[in-house]
Short mmCIF file of C-alpha atoms in Angstrom, two decimals:
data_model
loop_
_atom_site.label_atom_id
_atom_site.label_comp_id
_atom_site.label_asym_id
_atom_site.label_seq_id
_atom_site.Cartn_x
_atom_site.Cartn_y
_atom_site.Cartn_z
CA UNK A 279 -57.23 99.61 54.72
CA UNK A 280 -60.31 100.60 56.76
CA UNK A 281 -63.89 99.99 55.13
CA UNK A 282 -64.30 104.58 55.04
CA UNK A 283 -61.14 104.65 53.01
CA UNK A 284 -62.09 102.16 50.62
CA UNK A 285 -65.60 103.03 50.71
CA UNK A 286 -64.29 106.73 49.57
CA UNK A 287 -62.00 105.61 46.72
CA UNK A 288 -64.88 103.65 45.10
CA UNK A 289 -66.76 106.71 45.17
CA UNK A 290 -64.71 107.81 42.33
CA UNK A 291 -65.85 105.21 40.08
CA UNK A 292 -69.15 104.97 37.82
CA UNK A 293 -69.54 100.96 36.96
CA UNK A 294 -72.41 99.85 34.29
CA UNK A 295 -74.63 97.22 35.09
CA UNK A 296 -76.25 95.17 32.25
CA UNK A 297 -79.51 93.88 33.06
CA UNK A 298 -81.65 93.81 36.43
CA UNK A 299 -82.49 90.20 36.86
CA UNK A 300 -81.49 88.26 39.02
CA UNK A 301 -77.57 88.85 38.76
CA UNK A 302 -77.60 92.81 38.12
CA UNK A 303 -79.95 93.25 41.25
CA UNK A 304 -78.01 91.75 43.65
CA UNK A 305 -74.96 92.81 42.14
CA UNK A 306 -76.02 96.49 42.24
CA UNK A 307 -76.77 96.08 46.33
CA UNK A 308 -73.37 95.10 46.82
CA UNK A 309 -71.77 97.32 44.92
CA UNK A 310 -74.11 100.32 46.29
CA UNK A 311 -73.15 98.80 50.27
CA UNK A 312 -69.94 98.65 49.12
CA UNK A 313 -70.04 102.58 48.06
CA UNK A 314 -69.52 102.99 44.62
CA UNK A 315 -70.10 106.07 43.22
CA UNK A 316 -72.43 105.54 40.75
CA UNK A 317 -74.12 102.98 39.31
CA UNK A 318 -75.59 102.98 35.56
CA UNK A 319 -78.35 100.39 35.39
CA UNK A 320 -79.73 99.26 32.09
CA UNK A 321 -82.68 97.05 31.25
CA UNK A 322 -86.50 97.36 30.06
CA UNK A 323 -88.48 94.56 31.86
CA UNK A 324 -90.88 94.53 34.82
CA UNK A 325 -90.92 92.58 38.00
CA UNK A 326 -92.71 89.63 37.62
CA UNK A 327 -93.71 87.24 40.38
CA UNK A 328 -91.59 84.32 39.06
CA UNK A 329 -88.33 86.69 39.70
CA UNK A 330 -88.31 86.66 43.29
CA UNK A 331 -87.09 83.41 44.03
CA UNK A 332 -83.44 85.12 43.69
CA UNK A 333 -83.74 88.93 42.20
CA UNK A 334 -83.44 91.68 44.42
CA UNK A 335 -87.55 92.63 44.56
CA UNK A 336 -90.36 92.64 46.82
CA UNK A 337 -93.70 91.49 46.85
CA UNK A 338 -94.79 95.03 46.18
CA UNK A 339 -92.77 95.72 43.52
CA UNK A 340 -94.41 92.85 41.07
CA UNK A 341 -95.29 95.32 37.81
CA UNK A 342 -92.84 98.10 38.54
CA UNK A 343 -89.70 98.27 35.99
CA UNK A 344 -86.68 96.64 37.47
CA UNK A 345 -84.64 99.78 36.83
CA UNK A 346 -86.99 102.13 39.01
CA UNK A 347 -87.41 99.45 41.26
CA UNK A 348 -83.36 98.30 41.97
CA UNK A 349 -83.03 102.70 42.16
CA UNK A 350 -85.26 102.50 44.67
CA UNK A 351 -83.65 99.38 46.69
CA UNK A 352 -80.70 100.99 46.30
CA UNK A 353 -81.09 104.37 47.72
CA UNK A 354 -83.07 102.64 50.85
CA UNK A 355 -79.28 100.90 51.50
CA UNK A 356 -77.04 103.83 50.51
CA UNK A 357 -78.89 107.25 49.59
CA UNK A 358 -75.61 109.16 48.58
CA UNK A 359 -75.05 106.67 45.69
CA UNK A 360 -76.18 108.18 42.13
CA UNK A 361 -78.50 106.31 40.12
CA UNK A 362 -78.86 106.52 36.06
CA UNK A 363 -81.45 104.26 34.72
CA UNK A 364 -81.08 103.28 31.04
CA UNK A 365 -84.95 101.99 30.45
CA UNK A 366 -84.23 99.86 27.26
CA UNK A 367 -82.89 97.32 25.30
CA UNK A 368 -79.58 97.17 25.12
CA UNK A 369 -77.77 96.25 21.44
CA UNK A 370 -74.74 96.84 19.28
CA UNK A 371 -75.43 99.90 18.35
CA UNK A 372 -76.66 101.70 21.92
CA UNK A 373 -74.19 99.94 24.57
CA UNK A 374 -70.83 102.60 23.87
CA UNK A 375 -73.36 105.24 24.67
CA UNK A 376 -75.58 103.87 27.47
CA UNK A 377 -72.28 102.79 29.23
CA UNK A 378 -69.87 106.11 27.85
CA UNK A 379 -67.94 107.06 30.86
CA UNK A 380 -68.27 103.42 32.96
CA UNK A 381 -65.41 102.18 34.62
CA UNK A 382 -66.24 98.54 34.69
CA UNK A 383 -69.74 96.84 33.12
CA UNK A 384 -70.97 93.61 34.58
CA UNK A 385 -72.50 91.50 32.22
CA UNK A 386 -75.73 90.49 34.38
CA UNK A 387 -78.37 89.19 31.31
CA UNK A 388 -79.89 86.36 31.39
CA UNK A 389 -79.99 84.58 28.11
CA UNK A 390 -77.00 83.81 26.72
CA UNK A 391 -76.99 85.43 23.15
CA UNK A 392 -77.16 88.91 24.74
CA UNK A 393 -74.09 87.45 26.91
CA UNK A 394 -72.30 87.03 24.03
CA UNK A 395 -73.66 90.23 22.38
CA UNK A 396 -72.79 92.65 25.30
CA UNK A 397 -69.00 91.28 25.44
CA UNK A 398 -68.48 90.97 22.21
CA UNK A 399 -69.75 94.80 21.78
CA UNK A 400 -67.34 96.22 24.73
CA UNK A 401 -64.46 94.60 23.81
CA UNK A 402 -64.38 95.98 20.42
CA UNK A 403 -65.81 98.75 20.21
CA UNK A 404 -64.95 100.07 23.74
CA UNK A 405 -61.75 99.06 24.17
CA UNK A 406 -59.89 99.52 27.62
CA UNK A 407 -63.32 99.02 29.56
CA UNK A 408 -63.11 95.90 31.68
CA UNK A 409 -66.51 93.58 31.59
CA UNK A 410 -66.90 91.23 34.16
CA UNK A 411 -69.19 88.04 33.03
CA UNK A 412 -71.18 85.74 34.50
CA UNK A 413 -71.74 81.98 33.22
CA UNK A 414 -72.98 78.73 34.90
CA UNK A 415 -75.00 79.34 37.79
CA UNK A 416 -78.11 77.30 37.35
CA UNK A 417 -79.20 74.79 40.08
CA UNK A 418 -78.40 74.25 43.49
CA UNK A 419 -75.57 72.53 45.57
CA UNK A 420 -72.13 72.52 43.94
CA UNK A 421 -70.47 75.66 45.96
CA UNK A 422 -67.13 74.27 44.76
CA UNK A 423 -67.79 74.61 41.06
CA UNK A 424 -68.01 78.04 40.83
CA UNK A 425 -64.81 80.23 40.11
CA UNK A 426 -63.80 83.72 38.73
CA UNK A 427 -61.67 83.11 35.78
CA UNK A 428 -59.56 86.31 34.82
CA UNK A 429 -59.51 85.87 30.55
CA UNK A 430 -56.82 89.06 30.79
CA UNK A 431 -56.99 92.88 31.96
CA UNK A 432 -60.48 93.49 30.20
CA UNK A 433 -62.35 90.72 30.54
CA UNK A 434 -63.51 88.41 33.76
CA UNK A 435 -65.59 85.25 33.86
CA UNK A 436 -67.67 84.30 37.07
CA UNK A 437 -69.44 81.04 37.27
CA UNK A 438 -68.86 77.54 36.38
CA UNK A 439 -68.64 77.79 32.80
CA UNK A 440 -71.09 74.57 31.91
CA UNK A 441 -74.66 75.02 34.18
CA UNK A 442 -77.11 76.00 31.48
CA UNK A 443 -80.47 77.47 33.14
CA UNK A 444 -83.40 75.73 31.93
CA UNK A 445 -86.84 74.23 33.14
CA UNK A 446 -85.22 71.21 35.59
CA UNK A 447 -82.60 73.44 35.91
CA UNK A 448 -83.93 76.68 37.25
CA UNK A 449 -81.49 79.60 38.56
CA UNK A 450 -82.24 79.84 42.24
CA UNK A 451 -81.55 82.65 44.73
CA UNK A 452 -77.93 81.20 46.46
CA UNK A 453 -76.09 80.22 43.11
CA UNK A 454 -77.54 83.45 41.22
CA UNK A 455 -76.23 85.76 44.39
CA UNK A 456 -72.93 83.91 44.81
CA UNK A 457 -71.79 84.74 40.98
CA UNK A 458 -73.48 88.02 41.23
CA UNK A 459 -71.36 88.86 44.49
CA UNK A 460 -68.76 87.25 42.60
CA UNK A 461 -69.18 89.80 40.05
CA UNK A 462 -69.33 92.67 42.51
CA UNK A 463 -65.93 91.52 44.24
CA UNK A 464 -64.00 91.30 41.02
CA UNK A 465 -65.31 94.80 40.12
CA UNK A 466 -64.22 96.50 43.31
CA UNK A 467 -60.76 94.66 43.51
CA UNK A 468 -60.56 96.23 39.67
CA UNK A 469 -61.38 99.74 41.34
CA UNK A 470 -59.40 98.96 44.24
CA UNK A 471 -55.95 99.13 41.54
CA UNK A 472 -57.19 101.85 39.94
CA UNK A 473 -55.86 105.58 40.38
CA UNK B 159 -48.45 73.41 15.53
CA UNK B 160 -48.58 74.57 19.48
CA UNK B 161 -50.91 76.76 20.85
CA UNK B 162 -51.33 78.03 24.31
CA UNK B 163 -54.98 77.18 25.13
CA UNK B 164 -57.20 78.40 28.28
CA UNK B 165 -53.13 78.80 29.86
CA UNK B 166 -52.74 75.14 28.32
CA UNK B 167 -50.31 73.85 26.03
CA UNK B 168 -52.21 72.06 22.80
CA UNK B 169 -50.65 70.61 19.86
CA UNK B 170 -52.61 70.33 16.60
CA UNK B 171 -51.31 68.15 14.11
CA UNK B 172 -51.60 70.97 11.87
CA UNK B 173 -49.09 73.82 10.71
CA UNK B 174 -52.68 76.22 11.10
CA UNK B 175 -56.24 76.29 11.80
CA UNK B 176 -59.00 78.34 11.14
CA UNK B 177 -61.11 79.19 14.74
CA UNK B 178 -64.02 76.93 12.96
CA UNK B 179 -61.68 74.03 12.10
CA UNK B 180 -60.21 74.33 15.80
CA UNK B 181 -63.89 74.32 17.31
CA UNK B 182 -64.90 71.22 15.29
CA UNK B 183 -61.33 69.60 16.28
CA UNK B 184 -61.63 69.73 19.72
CA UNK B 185 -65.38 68.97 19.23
CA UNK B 186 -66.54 72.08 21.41
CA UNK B 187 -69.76 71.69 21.44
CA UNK B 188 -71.78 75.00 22.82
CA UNK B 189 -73.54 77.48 20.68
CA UNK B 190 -72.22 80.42 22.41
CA UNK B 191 -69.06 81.53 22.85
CA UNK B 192 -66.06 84.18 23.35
CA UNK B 193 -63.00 83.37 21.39
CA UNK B 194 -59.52 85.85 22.30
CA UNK B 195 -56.72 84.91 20.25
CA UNK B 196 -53.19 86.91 21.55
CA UNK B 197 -55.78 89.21 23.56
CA UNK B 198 -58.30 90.20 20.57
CA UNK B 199 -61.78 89.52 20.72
CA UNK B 200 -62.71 87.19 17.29
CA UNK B 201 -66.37 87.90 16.24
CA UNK B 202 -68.07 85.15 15.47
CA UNK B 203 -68.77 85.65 12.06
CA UNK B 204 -65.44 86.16 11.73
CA UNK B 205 -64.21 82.31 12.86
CA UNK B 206 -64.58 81.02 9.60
CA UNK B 207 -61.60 83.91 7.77
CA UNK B 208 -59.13 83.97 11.38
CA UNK B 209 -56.62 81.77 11.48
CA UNK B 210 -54.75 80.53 14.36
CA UNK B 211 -50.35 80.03 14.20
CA UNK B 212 -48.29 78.04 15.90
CA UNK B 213 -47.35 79.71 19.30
CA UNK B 214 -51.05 81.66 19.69
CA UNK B 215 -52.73 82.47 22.45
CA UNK B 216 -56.00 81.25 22.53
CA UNK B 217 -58.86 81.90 24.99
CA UNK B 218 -62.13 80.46 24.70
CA UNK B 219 -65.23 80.82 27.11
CA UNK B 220 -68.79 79.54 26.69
CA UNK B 221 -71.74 81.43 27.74
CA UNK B 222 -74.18 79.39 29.62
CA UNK B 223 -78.19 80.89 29.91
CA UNK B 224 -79.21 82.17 33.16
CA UNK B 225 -79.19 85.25 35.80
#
């Protein structure tokens, strides 16, 4: 299949992204190169100096709110994508509507609690919507570790299941962008089956 | 009993087991966690009252900080 066909058949498709750190960024570019539709993009945090050693920001973009700020690095790769920006917390109770209509969500937060929050949300009370997760991606080196583990139809796993960020641990740009494009290439071989 | 667990074949010298009692078991360690048994998400405050039979399905998946 040629790159304008599939690029037009993932036009069809809205996909939710949870969170703009450091795995929703770069997931969003890749899904917006790889022309999806449109992209629903929730979070409530600003860009902070610390995030650019592997979120998709700029320099110039320290303060700004990640959502106006991935819109904006988004429509500077692909302008015909549409952009809706969810600007808040995400919970229990507000993720059926934030992400009413999605095709896919990636699960792109950071801490793990809201990992297990998000999933746990979709699966039951969304059922049918496919998330694709992320866990294990902290550190550097270990290419071979990392893995996309289907759990069944609605639910994917990207990472290596046992790297737990923290302070001698730090998630760094090339692990962080590997799941996250992990992430992106399980969603768009989902589309890819999909009527 | 035998359960199918992560696509592997376990066997419990039990006839069943609560989610909790299978988590302590197996000595699983991590805070957070998905649980799937035959497909359905188990909340977690729900591990202590679901109990597993002989011939489940069982996926687990533990959620590690950072993106």
């Amino acid at each position: 299949m040629r790159f304008s066909e599939i690029k037009s058949h993932l036009s069809k498709f809205k996909v939710g992204i949870a969170g703009a750190g450091g795995l929703g960024s770069n997931c969003a570019t890749a899904l917006a190169r790889s022309g999806v539709g449109t992209l629903v993009i929730a979070d409530y945090d600003k860009i902070e100096e610390c995030n650019l050693n592997r979120q998709y920001y700029f320099t110039d973009q320290i303060g700004k709110l990640k959502t106006d700020a991935l819109k904006e690095n988004v429509f500077r790769i692909n302008p015909g994508i549409n952009v809706v920006i969810q600007q808040k917390r995400l919970d229990r109770l507000n993720i059926p509507e934030v992400f009413s209509g999605c095709d896919v969500i990636v699960e792109a937060f950071d801490s793990a609690d809201m990992k297990e929050m998000l999933i746990e949300t979709v699966q039951t009370r969304m059922p049918g919507i496919t998330v694709v997760a992320a866990s294990g991606l902290a550190g550097f080196g270990n290419n071979d570790t990392v893995r996309c583990r289907k759990i069944d139809d609605t639910l994917y796993i990207c990472g290596d299941e046992s790297s737990e960020a923290e302070d001698d641990l730090p998630p760094m740009a090339p692990r962080v962008g590997i799941v996250a494009n992990m992430q992106a290439n399980t969603v768009i071989d989902i589309l890819m089956k999909k009527k | 009993m035998k359960i199918l667990l992560n696509n592997r074949e376990e066997e419990f010298p039990y006839e069943s087991l609560t989610v909790s009692e299978m988590i302590d078991f197996k000595k699983f360690s991590f805070r957070m966690r998905i649980v799937k048994i035959n497909g359905v998400l188990i909340p977690k405050g729900k591990y202590d009252s679901t109990i597993i039979h002989n011939n489940d399905e069982v996926q687990m998946l533990y959620l590690m900080s950072g993106g």
